[in-house]
Coordinates of C-alpha atoms in Angstrom, one line a residue:
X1 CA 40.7 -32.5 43.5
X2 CA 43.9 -31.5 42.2
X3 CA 45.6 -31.2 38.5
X4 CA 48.9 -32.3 37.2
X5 CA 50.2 -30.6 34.2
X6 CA 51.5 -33.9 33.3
X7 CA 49.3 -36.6 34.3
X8 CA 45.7 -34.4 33.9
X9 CA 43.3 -34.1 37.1
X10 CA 43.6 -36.1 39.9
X11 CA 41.3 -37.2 42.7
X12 CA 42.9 -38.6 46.5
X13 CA 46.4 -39.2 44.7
X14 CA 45.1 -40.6 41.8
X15 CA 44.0 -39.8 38.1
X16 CA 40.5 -38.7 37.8
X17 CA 39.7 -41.8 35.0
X18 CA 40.9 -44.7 38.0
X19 CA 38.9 -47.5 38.5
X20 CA 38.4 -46.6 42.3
X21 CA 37.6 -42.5 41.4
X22 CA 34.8 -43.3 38.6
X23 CA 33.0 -46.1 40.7
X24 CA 33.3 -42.8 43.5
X25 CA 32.0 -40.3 41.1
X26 CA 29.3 -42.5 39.8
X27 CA 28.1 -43.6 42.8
X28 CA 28.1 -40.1 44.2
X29 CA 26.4 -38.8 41.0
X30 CA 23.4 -41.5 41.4
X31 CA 23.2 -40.2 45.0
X32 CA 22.7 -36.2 44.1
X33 CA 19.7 -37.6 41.5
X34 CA 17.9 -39.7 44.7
X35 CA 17.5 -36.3 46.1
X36 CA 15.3 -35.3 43.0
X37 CA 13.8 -38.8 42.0
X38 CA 14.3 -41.2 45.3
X39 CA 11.4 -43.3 45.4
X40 CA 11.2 -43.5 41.6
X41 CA 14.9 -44.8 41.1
X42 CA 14.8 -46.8 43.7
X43 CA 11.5 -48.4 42.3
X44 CA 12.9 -48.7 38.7
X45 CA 16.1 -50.0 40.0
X46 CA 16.7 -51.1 43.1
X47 CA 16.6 -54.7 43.6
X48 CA 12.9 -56.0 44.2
X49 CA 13.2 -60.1 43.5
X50 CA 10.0 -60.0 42.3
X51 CA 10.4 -57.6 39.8
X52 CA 13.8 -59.4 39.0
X53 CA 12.0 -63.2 38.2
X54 CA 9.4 -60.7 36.2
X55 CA 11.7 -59.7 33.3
X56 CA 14.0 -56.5 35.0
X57 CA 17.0 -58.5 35.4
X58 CA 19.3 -55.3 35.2
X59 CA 18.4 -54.7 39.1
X60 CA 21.0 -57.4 40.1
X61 CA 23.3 -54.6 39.1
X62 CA 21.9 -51.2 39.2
X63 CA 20.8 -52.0 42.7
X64 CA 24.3 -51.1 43.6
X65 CA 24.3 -47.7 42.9
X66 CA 22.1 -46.5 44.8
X67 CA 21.9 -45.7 48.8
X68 CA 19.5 -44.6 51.6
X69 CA 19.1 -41.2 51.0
X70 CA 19.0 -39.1 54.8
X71 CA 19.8 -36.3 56.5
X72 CA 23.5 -37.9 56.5
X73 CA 25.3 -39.8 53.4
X74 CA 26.0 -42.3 56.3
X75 CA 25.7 -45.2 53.7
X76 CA 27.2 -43.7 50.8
X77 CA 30.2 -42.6 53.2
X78 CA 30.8 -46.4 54.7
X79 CA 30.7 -48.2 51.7
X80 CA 32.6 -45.7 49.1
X81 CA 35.3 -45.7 52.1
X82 CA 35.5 -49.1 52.6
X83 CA 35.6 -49.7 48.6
X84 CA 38.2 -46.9 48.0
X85 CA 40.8 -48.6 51.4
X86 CA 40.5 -51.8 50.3
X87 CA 40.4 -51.0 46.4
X88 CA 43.6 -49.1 47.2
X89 CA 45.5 -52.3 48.5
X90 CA 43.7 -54.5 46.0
X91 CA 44.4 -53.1 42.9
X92 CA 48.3 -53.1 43.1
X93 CA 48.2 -57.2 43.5
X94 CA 45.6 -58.1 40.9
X95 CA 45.8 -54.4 38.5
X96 CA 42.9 -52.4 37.6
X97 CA 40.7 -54.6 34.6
X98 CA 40.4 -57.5 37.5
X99 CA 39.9 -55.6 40.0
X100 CA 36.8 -54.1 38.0
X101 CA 35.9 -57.5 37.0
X102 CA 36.1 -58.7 40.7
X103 CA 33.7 -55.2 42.0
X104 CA 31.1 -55.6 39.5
X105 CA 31.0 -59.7 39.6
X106 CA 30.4 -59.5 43.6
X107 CA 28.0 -56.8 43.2
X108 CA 25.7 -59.4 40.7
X109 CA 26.8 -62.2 42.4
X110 CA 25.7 -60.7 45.4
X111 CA 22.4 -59.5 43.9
X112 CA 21.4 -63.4 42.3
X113 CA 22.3 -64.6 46.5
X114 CA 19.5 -62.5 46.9
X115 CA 16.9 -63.4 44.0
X116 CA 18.1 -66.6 45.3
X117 CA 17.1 -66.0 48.6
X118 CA 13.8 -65.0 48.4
X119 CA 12.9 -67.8 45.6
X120 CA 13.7 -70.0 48.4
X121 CA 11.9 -68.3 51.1
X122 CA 8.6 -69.0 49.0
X123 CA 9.6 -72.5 48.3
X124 CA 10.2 -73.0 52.2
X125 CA 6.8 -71.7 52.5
X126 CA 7.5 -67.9 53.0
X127 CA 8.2 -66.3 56.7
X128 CA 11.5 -67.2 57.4
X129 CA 13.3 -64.1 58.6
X130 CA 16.8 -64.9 57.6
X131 CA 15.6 -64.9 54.3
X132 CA 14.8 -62.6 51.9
X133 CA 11.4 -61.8 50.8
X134 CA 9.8 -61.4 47.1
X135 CA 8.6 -57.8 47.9
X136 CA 12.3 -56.5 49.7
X137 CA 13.7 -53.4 48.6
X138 CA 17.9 -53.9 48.4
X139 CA 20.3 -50.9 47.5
X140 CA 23.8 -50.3 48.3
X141 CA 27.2 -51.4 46.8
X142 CA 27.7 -53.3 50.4
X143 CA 27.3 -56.6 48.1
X144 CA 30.6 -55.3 45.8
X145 CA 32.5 -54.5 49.3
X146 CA 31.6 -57.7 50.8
X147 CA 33.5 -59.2 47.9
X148 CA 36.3 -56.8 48.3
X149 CA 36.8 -57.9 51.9
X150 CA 36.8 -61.1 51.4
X151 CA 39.8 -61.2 49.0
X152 CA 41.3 -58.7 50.9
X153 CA 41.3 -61.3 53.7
X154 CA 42.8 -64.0 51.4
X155 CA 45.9 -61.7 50.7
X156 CA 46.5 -60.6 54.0
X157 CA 44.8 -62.3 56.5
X158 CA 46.6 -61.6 59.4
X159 CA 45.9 -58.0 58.9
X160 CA 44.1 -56.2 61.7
X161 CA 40.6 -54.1 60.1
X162 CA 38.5 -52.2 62.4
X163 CA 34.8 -52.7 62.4
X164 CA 33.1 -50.6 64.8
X165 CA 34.9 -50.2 67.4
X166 CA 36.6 -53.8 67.3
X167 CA 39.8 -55.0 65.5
X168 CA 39.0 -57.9 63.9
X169 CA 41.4 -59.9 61.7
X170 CA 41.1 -59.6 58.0
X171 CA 40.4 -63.5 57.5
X172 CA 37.6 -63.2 60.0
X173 CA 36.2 -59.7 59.0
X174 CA 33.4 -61.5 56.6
X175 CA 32.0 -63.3 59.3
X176 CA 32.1 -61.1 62.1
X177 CA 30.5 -58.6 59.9
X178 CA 27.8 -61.1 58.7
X179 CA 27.2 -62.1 62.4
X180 CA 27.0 -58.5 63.6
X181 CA 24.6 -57.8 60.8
X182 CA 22.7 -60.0 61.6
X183 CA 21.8 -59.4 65.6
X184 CA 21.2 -56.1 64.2
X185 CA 18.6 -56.3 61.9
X186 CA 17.1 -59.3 63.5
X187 CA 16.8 -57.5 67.3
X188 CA 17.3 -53.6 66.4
X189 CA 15.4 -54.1 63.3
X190 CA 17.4 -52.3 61.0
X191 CA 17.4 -52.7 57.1
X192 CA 20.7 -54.9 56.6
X193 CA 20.6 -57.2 53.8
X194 CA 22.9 -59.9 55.2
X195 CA 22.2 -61.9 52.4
X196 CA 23.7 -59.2 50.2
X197 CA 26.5 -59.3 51.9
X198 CA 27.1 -62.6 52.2
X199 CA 26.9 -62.9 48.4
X200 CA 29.4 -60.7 47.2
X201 CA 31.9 -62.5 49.5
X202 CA 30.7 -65.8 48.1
X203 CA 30.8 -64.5 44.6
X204 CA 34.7 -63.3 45.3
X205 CA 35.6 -66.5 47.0
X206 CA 34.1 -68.2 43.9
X207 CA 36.0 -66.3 41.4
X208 CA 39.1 -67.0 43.4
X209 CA 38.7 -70.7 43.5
X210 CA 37.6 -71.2 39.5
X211 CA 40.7 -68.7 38.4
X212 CA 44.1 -69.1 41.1
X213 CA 46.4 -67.5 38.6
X214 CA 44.5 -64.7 38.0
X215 CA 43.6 -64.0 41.5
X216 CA 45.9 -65.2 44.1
X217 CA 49.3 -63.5 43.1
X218 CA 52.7 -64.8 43.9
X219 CA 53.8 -62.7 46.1
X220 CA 51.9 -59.4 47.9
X221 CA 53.1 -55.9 48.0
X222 CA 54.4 -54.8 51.5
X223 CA 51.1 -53.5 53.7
X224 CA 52.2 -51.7 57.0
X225 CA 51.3 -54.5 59.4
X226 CA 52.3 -56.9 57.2
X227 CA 55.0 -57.8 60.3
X228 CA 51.7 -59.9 61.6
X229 CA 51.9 -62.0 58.5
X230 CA 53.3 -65.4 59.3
X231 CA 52.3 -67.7 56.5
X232 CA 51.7 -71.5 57.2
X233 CA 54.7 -72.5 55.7
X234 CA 57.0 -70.0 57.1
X235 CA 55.8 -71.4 60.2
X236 CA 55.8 -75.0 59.5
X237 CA 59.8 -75.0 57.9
X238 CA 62.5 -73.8 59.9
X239 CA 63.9 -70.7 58.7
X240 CA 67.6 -70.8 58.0
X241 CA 69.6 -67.2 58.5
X242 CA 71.2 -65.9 54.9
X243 CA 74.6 -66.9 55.2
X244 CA 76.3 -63.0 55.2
X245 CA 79.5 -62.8 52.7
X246 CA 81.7 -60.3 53.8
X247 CA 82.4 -57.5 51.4
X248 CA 86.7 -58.6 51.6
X249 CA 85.6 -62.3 50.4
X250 CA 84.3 -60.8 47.0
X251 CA 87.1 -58.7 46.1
X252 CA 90.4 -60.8 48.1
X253 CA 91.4 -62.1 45.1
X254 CA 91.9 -59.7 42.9
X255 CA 93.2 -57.6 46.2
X256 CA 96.1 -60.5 46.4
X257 CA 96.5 -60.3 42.4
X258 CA 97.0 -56.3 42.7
X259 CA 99.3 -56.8 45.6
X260 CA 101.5 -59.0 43.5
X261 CA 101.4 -56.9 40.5
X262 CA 102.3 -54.0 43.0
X263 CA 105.6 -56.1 44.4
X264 CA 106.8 -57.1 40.7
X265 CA 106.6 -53.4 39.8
X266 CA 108.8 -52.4 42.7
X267 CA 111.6 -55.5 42.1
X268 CA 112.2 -54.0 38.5
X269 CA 115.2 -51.7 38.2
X270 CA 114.1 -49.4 35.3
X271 CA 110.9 -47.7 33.6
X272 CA 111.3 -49.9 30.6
X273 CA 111.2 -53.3 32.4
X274 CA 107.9 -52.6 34.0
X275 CA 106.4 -51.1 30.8
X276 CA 107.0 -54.6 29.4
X277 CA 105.9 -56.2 32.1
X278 CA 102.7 -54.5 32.8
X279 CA 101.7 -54.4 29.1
X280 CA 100.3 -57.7 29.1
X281 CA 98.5 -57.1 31.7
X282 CA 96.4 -54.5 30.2
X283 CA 92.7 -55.0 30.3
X284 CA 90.8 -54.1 27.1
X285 CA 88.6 -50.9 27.2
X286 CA 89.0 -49.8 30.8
X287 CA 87.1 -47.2 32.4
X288 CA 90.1 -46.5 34.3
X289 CA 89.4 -43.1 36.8
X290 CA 91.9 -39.9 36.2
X291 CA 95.6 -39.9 37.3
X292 CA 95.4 -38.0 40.1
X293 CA 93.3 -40.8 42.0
X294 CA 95.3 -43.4 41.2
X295 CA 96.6 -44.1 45.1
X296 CA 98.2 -47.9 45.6
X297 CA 97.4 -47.9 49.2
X298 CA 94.1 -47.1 48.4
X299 CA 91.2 -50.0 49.4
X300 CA 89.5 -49.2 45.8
X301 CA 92.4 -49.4 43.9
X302 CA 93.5 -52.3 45.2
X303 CA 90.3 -54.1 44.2
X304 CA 90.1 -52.9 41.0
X305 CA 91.0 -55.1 38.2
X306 CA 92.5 -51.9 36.2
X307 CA 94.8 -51.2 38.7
X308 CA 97.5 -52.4 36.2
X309 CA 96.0 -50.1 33.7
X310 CA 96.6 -47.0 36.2
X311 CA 100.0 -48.1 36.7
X312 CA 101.0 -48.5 33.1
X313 CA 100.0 -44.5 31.9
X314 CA 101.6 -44.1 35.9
X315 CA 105.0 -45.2 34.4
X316 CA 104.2 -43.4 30.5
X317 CA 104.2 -40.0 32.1

């Protein structure tokens, strides 16, 4: 952490109160306390769908602050990392209130997918594995990132992210995650809440489809990489090169203007007929620059429309 005199304490290059800093600090805050209380937060508000149809509705959001508590943060790490990469390119495009609006929406959306879920597990019958059950324990703010990812995807989809140990482009990175989640926990048996995951994207892809303009910006900040970005359109229409001006077209004519004034000053025989002839020539108010750089065979003089200016206090002196 560092501290600007100016701007108050900072955290990774921005101020301490940022959006992407107090999700950080809370989620790491709500971490430190599993170490004291684990199984009794997680209990109280983690998200068990059976507790959730039973009256504690808050777990479709509280679930998201907490993590598997080990001998490594490994969870905490993965998802504050992804949330605080992808927040950092987000943020610019849609601004801070959506993209709070966007985190916390995914993370509920993601925890109703899995009430959802398990309501219709039972309704199927129970014992489908790719479904939650009524009794599952799901933590993490993986649901909030899943949304995060996905409209990251949507802004730059051409974008190469690196899950694992594979690049992956951002329009795909949802599915490909989901998929690799998946084999996981159904053949290494691990704890992943796909459904969770899946969720949160939904949710953002959702919030993206009811509200365009508030979303989908009209044009993107530049991301490094953004060279890979080729847009349907840009691909569809062929693009015509920028006719270039040169910089002699924009000034010629007031270049072939000075030159004349120039030529009338030399063909008069005395001071006084070129006083009087360069006096109505005199533009109002000119910034004209000090004598000594007046210079007629210079290329700035000779483009400058108060070159008659600089000629008149020329002759006065």
């Amino acid at each position: 952490m560092s501290r600007n005199r100016s701007q108050g304490p900072s955290l990774f290059g921005n101020p301490i109160l940022h959006p992407l800093n107090v999700i950080l600090i809370l989620n790491c805050f709500i971490f430190f306390l599993q170490y004291f209380a684990n199984q009794q937060l997680i209990f109280r508000f983690g998200l068990t769908p059976d507790f959730v149809l039973s009256g504690e509705i808050w777990q479709i959001l509280t679930y998201g602050f907490l993590h598997e508590v080990g001998l490594l943060p490994i969870h905490l790490l993965f998802n504050m990392y992804a949330m605080y990469m992808l927040g950092s390119n987000i943020i610019p495009i849609i601004g801070k209130s959506k993209f709070i609006i966007l985190y916390f929406l995914s993370q509920i959306g993601a925890g109703i997918f899995v009430v959802g879920s398990a309501y219709l597990n039972v309704m199927l019958g129970g014992g489908i594995s790719v479904l939650e059950s009524m009794t599952s324990q799901t933590i993490g703010a993986s649901g909030a990132v899943f949304g995060l990812l996905a409209l990251f995807g949507l802004f730059y989809p051409n974008a190469e992210l690196l899950l694992f140990i594979f690049p992956v482009k951002a329009k795909n990175a949802v599915w490909v995650s989901l998929v690799i989640g998946y084999l996981i926990s159904q053949f290494g048996n691990a704890p992943i809440s796909n459904t969770c995951h899946l969720g949160g994207a939904m949710t953002a892809w959702l919030l993206v489809k009811l509200f365009p303009k508030q979303f989908l910006p009209t044009s993107l900040p530049y991301l490094p990489g953004m060279e890979w970005e080729s847009s349907r359109q840009s691909e569809s229409i062929p693009q015509q090169k920028p006719k270039v001006v040169p910089v002699e077209d924009l000034f010629l004519d007031q270049k072939k203007l000075n030159e004349t004034v120039l030529r009338q000053i030399e063909s008069k025989k005395d001071r006084t007929s070129v006083i009087h002839y360069l006096q109505p020539l005199q533009v109002e108010n000119a910034n004209i620059c000090p004598p000594s750089t007046y210079n007629t065979e210079d290329p700035i003089c000779l483009r400058c429309e108060w070159l008659p200016n600089c000629a008149l206090r020329k002759v006065q002196e």
